Structure formats: structure tokens, C-alpha cells
Tab-separated table of C-alpha atoms in Angstrom:
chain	number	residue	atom	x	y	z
Q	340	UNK	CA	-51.542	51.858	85.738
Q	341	UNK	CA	-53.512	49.766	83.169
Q	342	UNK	CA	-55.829	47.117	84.527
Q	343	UNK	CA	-54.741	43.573	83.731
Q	344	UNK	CA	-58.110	42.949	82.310
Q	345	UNK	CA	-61.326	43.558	81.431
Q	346	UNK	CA	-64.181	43.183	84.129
Q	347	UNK	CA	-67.511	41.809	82.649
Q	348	UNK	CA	-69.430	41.700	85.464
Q	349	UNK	CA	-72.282	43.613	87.211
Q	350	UNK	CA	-70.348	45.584	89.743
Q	351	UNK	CA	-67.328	46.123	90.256
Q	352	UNK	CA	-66.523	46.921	87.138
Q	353	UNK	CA	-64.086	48.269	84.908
Q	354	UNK	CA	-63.401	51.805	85.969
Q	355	UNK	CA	-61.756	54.565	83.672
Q	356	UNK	CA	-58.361	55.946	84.645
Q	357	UNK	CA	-60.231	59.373	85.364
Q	358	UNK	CA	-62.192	57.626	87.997
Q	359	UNK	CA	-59.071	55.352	89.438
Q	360	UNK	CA	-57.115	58.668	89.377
Q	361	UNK	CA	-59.423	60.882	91.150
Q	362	UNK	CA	-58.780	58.205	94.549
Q	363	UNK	CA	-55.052	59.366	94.388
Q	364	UNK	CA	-55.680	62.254	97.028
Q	365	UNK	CA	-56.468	61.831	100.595
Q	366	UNK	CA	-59.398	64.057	102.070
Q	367	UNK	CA	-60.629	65.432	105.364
Q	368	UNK	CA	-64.108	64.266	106.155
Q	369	UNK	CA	-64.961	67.434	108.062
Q	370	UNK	CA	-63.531	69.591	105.745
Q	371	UNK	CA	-65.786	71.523	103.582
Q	372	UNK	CA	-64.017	71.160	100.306
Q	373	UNK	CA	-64.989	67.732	100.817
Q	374	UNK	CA	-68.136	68.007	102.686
Q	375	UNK	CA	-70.060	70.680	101.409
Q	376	UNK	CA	-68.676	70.919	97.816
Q	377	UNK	CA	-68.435	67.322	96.543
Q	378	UNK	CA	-71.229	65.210	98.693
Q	379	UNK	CA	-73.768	67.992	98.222
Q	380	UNK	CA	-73.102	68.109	94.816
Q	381	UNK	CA	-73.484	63.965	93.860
Q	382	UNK	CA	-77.067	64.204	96.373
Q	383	UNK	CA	-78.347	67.214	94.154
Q	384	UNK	CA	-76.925	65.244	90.692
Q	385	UNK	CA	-78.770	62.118	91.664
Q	386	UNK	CA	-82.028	63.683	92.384
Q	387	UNK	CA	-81.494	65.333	89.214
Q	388	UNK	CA	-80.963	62.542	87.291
Q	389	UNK	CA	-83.362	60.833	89.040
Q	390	UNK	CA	-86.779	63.742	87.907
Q	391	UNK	CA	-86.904	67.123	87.201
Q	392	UNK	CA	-89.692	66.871	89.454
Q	393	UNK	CA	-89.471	68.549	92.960
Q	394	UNK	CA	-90.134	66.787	96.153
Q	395	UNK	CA	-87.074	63.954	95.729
Q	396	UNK	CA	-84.335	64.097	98.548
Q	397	UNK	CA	-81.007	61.429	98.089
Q	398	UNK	CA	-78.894	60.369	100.976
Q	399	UNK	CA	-75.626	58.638	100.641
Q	400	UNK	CA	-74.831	55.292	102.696
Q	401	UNK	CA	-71.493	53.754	103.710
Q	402	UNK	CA	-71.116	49.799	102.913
Q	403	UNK	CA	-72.570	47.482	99.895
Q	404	UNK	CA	-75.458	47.972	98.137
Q	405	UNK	CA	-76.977	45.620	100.386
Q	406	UNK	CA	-76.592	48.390	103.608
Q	407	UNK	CA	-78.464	50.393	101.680
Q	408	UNK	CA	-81.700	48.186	100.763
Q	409	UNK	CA	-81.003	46.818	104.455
Q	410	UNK	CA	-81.439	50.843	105.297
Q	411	UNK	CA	-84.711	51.369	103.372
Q	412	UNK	CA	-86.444	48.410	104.662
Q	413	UNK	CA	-85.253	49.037	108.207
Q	414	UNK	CA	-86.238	52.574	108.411
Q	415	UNK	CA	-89.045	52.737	106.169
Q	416	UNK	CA	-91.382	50.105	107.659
Q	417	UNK	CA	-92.870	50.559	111.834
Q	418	UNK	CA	-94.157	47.492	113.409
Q	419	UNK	CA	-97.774	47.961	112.191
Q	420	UNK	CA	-96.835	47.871	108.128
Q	421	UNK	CA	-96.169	44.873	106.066
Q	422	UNK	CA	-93.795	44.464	103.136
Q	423	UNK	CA	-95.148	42.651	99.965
Q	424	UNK	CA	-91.869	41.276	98.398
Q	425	UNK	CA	-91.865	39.990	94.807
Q	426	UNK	CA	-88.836	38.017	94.077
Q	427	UNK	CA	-87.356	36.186	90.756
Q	428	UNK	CA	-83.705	35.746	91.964
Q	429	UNK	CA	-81.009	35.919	94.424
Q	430	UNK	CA	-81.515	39.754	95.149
Q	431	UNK	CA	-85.350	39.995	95.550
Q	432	UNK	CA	-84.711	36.780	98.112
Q	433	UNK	CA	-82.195	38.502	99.588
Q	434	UNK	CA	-85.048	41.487	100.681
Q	435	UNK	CA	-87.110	39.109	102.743
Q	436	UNK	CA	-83.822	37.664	104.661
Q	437	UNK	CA	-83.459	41.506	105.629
Q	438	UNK	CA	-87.146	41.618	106.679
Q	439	UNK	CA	-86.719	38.197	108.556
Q	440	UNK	CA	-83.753	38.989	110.080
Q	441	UNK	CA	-84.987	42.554	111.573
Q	442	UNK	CA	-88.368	40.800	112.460
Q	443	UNK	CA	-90.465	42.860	109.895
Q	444	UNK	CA	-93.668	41.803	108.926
Q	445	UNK	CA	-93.779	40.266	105.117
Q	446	UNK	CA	-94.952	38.304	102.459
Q	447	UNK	CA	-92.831	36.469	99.880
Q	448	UNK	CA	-94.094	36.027	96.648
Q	449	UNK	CA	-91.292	34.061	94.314
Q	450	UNK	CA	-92.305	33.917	90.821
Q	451	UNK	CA	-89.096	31.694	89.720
Q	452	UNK	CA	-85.645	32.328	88.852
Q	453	UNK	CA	-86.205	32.829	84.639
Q	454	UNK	CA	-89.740	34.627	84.970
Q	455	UNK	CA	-90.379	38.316	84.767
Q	456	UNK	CA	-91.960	39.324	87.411
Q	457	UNK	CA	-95.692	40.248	86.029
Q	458	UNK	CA	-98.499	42.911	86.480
Q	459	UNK	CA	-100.141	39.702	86.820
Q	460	UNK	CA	-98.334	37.951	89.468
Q	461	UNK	CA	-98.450	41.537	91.229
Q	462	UNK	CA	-101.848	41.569	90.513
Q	463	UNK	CA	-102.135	38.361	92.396
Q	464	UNK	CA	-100.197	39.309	95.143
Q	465	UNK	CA	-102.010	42.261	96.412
Q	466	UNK	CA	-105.370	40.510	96.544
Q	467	UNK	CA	-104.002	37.596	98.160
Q	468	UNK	CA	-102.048	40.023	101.096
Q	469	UNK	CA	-104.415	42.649	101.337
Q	470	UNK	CA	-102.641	43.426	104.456
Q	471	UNK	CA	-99.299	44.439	102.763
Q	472	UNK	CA	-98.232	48.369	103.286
Q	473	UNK	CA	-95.324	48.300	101.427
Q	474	UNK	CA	-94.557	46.698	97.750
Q	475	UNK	CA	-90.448	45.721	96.947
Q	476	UNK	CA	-88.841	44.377	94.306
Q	477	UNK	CA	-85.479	44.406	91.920
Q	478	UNK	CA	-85.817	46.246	89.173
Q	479	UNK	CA	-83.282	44.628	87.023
Q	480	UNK	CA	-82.221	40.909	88.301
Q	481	UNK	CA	-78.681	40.314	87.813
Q	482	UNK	CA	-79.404	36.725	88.754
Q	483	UNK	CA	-80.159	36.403	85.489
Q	484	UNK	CA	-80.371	39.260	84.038
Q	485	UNK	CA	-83.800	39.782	83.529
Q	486	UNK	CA	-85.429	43.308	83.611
Q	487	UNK	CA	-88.865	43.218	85.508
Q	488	UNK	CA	-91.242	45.890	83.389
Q	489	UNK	CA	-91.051	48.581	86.373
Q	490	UNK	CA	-93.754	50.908	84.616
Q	491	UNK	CA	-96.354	48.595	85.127
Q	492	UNK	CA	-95.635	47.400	88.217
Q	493	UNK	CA	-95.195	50.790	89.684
Q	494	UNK	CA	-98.479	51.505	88.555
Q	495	UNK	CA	-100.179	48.700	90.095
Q	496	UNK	CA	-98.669	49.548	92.783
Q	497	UNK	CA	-99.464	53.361	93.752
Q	498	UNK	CA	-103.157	52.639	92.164
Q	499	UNK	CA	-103.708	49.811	95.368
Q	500	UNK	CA	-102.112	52.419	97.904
Q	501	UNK	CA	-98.914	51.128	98.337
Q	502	UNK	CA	-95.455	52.373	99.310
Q	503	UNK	CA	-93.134	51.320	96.688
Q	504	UNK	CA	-89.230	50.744	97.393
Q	505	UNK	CA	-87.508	49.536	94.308
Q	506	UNK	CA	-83.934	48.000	94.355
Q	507	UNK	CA	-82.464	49.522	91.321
Q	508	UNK	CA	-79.216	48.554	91.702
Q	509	UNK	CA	-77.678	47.261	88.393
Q	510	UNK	CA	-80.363	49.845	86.404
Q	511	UNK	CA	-79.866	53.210	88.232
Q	512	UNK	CA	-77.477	55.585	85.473
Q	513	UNK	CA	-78.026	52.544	82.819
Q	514	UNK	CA	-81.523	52.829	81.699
Q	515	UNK	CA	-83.865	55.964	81.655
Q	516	UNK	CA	-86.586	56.404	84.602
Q	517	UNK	CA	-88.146	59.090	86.215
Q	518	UNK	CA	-88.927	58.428	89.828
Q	519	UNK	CA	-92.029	60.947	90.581
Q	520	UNK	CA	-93.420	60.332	87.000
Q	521	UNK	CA	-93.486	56.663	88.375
Q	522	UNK	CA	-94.419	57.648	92.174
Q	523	UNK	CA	-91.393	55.753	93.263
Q	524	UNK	CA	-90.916	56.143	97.281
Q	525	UNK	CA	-87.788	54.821	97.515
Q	526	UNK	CA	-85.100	53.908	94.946
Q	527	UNK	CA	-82.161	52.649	95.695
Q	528	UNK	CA	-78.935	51.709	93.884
Q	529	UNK	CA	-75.001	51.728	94.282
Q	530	UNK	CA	-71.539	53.969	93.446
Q	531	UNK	CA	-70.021	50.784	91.698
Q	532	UNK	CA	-72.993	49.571	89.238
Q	533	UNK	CA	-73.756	51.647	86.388
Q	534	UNK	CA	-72.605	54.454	87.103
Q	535	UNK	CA	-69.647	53.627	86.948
Q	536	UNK	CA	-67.600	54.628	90.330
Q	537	UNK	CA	-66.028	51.963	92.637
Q	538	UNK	CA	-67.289	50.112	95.560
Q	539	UNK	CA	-68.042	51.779	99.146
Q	540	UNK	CA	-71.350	53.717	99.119
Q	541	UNK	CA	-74.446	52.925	98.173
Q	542	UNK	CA	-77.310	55.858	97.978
Q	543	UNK	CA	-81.161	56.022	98.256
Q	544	UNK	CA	-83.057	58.741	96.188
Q	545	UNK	CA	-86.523	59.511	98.338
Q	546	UNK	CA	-89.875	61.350	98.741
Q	547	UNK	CA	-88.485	63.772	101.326
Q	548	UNK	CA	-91.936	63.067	103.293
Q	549	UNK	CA	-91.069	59.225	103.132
Q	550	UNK	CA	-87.785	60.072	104.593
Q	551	UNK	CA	-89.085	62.313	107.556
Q	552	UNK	CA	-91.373	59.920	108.408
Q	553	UNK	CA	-88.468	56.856	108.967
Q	554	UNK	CA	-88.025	59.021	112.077
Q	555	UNK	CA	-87.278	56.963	115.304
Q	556	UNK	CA	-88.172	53.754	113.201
Q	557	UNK	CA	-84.487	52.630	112.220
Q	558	UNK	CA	-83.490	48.950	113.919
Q	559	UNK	CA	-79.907	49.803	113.311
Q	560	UNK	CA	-77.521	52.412	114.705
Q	561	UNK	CA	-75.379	52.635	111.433
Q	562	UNK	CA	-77.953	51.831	109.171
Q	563	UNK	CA	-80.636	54.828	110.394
Q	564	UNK	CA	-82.107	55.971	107.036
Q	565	UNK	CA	-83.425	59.257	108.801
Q	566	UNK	CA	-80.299	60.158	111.315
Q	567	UNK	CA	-78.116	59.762	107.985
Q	568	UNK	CA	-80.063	61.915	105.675
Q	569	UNK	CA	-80.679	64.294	108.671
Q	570	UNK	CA	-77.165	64.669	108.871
Q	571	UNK	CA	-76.387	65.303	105.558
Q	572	UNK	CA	-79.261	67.682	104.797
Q	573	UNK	CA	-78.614	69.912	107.603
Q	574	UNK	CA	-74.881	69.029	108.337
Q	575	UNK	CA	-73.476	70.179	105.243
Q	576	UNK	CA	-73.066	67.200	103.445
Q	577	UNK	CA	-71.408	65.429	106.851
Q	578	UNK	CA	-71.721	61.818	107.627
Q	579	UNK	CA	-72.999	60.521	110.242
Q	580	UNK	CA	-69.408	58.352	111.008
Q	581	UNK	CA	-66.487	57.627	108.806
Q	582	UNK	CA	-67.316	58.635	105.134
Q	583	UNK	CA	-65.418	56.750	102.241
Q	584	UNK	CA	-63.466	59.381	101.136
Q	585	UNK	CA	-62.101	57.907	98.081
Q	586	UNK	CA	-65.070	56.291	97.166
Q	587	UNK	CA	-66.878	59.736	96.988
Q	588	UNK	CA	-64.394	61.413	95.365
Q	589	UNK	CA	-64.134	58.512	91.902
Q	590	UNK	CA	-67.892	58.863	92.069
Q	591	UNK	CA	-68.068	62.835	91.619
Q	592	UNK	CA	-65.578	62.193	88.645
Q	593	UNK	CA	-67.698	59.330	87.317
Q	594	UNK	CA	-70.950	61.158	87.349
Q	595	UNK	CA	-68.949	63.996	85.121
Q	596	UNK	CA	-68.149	61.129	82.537
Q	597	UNK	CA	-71.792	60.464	82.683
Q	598	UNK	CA	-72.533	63.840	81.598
Q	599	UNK	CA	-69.635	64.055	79.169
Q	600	UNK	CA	-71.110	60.725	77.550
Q	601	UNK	CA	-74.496	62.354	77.129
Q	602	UNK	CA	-76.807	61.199	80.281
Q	603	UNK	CA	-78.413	58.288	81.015
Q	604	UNK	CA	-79.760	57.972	78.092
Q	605	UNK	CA	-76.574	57.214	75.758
Q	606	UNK	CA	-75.557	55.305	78.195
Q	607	UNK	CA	-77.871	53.194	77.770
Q	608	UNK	CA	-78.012	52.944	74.350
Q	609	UNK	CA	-74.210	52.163	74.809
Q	610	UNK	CA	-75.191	49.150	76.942
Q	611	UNK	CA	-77.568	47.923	74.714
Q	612	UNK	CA	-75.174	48.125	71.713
Q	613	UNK	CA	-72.799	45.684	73.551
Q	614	UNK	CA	-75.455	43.119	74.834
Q	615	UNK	CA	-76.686	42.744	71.288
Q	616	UNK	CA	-73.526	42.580	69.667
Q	617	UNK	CA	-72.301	40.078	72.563
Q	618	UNK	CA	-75.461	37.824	72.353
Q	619	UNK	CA	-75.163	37.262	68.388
Q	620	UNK	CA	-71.848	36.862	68.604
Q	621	UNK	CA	-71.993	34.185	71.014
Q	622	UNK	CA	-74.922	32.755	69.338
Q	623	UNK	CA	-72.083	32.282	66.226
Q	624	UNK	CA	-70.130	30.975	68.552
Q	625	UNK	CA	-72.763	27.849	69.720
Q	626	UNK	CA	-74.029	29.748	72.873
Q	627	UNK	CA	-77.828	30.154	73.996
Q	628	UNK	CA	-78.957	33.098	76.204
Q	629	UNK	CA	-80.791	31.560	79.279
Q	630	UNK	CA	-83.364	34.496	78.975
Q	631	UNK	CA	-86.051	35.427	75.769
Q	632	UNK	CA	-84.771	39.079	74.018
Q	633	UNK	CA	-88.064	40.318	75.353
Q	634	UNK	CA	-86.799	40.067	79.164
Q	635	UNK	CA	-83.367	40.339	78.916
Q	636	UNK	CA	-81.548	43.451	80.204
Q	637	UNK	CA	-78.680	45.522	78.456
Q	638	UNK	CA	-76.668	44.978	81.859
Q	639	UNK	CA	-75.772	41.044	81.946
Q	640	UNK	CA	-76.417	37.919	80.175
Q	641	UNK	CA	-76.551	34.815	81.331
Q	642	UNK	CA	-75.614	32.027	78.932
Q	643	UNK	CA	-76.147	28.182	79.153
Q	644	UNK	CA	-73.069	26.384	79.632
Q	645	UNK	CA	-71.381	24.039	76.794
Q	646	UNK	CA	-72.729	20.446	77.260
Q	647	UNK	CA	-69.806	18.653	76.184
Q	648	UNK	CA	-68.284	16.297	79.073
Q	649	UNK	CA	-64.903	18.228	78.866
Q	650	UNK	CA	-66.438	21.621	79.858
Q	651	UNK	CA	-65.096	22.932	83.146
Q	652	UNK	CA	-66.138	26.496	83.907
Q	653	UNK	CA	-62.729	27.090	85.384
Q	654	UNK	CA	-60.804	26.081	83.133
Q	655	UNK	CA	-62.852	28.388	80.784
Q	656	UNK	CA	-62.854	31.435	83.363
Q	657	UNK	CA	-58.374	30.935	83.416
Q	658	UNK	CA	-58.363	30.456	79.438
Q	659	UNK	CA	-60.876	33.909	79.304
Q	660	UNK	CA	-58.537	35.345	82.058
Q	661	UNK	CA	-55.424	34.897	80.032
Q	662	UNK	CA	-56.508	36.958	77.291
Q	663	UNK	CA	-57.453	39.807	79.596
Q	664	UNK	CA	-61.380	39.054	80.475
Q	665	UNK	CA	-62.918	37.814	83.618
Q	666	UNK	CA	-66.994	36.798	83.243
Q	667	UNK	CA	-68.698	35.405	86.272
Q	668	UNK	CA	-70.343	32.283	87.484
Q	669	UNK	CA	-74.095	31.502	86.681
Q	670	UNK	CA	-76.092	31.797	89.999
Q	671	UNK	CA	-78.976	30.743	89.064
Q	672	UNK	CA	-79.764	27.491	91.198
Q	673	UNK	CA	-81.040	24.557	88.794
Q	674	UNK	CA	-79.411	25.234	85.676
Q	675	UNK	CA	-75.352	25.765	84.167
Q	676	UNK	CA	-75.153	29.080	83.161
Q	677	UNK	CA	-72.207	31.870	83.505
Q	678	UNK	CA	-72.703	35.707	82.750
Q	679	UNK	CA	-71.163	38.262	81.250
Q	680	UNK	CA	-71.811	42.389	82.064
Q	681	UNK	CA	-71.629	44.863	79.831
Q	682	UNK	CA	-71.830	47.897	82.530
Q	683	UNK	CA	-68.601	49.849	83.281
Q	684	UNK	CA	-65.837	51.147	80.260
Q	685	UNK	CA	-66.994	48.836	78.078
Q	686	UNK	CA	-67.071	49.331	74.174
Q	687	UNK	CA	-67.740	47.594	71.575
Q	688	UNK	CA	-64.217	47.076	70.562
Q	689	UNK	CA	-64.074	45.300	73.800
Q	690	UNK	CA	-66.708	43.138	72.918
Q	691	UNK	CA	-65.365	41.947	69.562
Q	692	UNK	CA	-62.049	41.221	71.366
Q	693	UNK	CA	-64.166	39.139	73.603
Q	694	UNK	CA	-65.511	37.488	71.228
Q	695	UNK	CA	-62.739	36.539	69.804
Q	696	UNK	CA	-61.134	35.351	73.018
Q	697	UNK	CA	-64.414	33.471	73.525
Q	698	UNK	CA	-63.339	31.158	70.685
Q	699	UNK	CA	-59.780	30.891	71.668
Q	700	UNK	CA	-60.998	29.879	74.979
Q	701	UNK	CA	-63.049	26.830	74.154
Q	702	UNK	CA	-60.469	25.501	71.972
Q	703	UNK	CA	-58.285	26.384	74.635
Q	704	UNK	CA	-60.292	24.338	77.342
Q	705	UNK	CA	-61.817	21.524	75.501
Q	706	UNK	CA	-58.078	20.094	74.733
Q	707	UNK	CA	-57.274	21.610	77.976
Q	708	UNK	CA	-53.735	23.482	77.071
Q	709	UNK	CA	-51.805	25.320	79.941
């Protein structure tokens, strides 16, 4: 079955039918087809992708994203540390409510919603919490888009001592890292960003010593970073409680497309074809990207809204619909902005079509036509 459009967003995405199809066969957790032969394989193909280095461990975790940043920073921090938290949008904010809500010490550094964050404001930070164990942040913020400069702030970081967790959700498979060559603690990311599987699981790729020693620390049954990688490691690939059986078996196929395309690395450049093709086109169009070239990420662009009085996002979103394209809603929290992702089976044939449906929908909604 074909989708009835295009999803241009950060996650879900648009699948391919390889990936859709692989979900068409149920699977016995406890078997060890499943077990041992597909969930051993993804943790060894993330590590891999993650270094070449030795010492990295992964560990798969059911739920959102979310779980699994909600996993790191319940597991990785005791009572005694304190979590330096650099935020510039809705994700890096949505850290410290994890560290608020499970009573962990912190510090909240916000740098603003259309900033980078800095090796300044990082800089800052540290001297002004000298008490902070633990640096976080987002490496690419899809409130915006934005991509923070993760090189230098991982370096900052290890040189003052720190344990570093980074939320690489929407970068993760999308844009080329090496997490011992940047002494990365914790990274963690998701099945449905880039790439490219569906929603259900969400996996952190470790320092096995940073793992062992989450032992006994975890403020959540479900969400125990150790028990769950404990499991795994020594179970056979088992988890803990119900695995997302499905979910696992798209993802195995979607890391083989990842391969097949050529690695992280085309990917990439894939991505970064479309987001430059999609911001000059818009630009011909009359849109402005709400972030400078020199922050912006290949995963999603924000764009200002039209200022004429008839513009009415929805009525823009249905006309965009119609033609086989759904965008999404700005979120950034003093300014009119929508996105648009170019993660997920997306070409650049797709983008020219978009473009094209771009115009058709603001004719479309400025003489508002049904």
C-alpha cells in the first residue's frame, strides 16, 4: 500500500515499503530467531556505526525517544552528581523537566530559542556551576532546527572533567560522528528519526564502564538503564518486558537500506541536498528561513510564516495536504514559523514536487478555495 502522502517532518517519517513490509510478520519475543539474531545484530550495527573504536556498548529501550533520554538521566546520575543542562529549544527544556521531575540535582542554562548553543556560553556555564558532574544537551534542535557545533562542545566538556550525555536524536544515522573520537558517554537517539525505521524504541550507545556503573541508581522500574542493558548483554538479546516486535524488525531492514545507500555519510549528503534545494526554492517562492545557513541543520527548517492578514496555517497545512505533503507547525514560542523535514525517503524529486505544491498552496489559501 502506497502512503497517501509525503511526511516532512522530523520523526515519524516517511518509511520505504521495505521497511513497512518487514512489520508484516508476527514474532516471538523469546525466540531466538528474534532474540539473538536480529536485536544482537542492530546493538553491534549501532556501536559500529557509532566508532570503530572499542569500549562502546548500545542498549535498546521500549517507548519514545523521550524514555530513552528519561533512561540516561535517571540511571546515569546518583544523588551526589549534578547535571549541567544547556538548552536552546523545546528538547534541551524538556531534559531539566526529567531532572526536576526525578528530583536530580541541575542547572539550567537557556541560551534562547534561535541561538546556537556556544563554546562560549558552555564556557560560561562550567565556571559559573563548578559543581556540575554531568554536561547535556541536543545535538541537533528540531525546535528550530539548529545544529549546536557538538565538536567543540564535547571538547570543552571532557577537558573540565565532565560526563557528557548528548541527545542526538534527529542527528544519529544523518550526519557523521564518532562517539570515542569525541569521548561521548552517552548518546542517545531513536528507531524513527534518521534512520529511518518507525516509532517504538529508542536506543542509547554507551561507555560500557558508564553503563556498569548506572548500577542500583535507576529511579524507574521500566526505565533501568543498567537492568535493560544487563539483560540484553547477557540474555541474548532479551528484553527486560514486552519488546516491540515489529518495531525491531522495520529497523533491522532500515539499517540494511542504510548500508545499501552508502553509510551515514551519503546519507547525509542526501539530506543536505534536499535542505538546500528546499530553502532556495522557497526563498523563490517569498519565504525566509528563521535560522542563518551557518546554524541550520540538513534535518528541518523552520520558515517564517507569510505576513499577509489572509494567512491561516491550516488552511495552508489542508491545501499542502491535498497535494500529498504534510509539514508541521512552528514551535518555537515568540515567533510564526512552520517546518519542514527532510529526514526519511525523501528525494529530491520530492522536493521539487513540493515546491511546486508550495505555490499551488498559497494561491490556494490566500483566495481560500475548497
Amino acid at each position: 500500500m502506497n502512503n497517501p502522502y509525503l511526511l516532512l517532518t522530523p520523526g515519524p517519517l516517511t518509511t520505504s515499503k521495505a521497511v513497512r513490509e518487514s512489520m508484516m510478520k508476527d514474532w516471538c519475543t523469546w525466540d531466538d530467531d528474534y532474540n539473538h539474531d536480529i536485536v544482537q545484530q542492530i546493538r553491534r550495527q549501532l556501536v559500529r556505526l557509532a566508532t570503530p573504536q572499542a569500549g562502546y556498548t548500545s542498549v535498546l529501550m521500549q517507548g519514545s525517544g523521550t524514555a530513552s533520554v528519561e533512561a540516561v538521566i535517571g540511571s546515569a546520575l546518583s544523588d551526589e552528581h549534578c547535571l549541567l543542562i544547556l538548552a536552546n529549544g523545546t528538547y534541551g527544556q524538556r531534559i531539566a523537566q526529567i531532572a526536576n521531575i526525578l528530583h536530580i540535582q541541575h542547572r539550567l542554562v537557556d541560551v534562547g530559542e534561535c541561538n546556537a548553543i556556544s563554546p562560549e556560553h558552555l564556557t560560561n556555564a562550567l565556571n559559573d556551576y563548578p559543581e556540575s558532574t554531568h554536561v547535556a544537551f541536543v545535538h541537533c534542535e528540531t525546535t528550530t532546527g539548529i545544529l549546536n557545533p557538538l565538536e567543540e562542545l564535547a571538547a570543552i566538556s571532557k577537558q573540565a572533567g565532565k560526563t557528557l550525555i548528548v541527545d542526538a536524536m534527529s542527528s544519529f544515522g544523518g550526519i557523521p560522528l564518532d562517539v570515542a573520537a569525541l569521548d561521548i558517554d552517552f548518546l542517545i537517539s531513536s528507531a524513527n528519526k534518521c534512520i529511518q525505521g518507525v516509532p517504538g524504541f529508542g536506543f542509547i550507545i554507551a561507555k560500557q564502564s558508564q553503563i556498569e556503573a548506572c548500577k542500583g541508581r535507576a529511579r524507574s522500574l521500566s526505565l533501568d538503564l543498567y537492568d535493560q542493558w544487563q539483560a540484553m548483554e547477557y540474555g541474548g538479546g532479551k528484553w527486560r518486558f514486552t519488546s516491540p516486535t515489529h518495531t525491531v524488525r522495520a529497523f533491522a531492514t532500515a539499517l540494511e537500506e542504510l548500508a545499501s545507500e552508502g553509510g551515514v555519510a551519503q546519507r547525509h549528503q542526501r539530506y543536505q541536498q534536499n535542505q538546500q534545494r528546499l530553502v532556495a526554492g522557497m526563498a523563490e517562492l517569498g519565504f525566509q528561513a528563521l535560522i542563518n545557513r551557518e546554524q541550520q541543520s540538513p534535518i528541518i527548517t523552520a520558515f517564517l510564516s507569510p505576513t499577509h492578514a489572509d494567512y491561516d496555517f491550516k488552511l495552508f497545512y489542508q491545501a499542502l495536504k491535498k497535494q500529498g505533503f504534510v509539514i508541521y507547525p512552528g514551535k518555537v514560542s515568540d515567533t510564526d514559523c512552520f517546518r519542514i523535514g527532510n529526514i526519511g525517503e525523501v528525494y529530491a524529486d520530492d522536493i521539487e514536487q513540493l515546491l511546486a505544491a508550495m505555490k499551488s498552496a498559497l494561491y490556494w489559501e490566500e483566495n481560500h478555495v475548497a
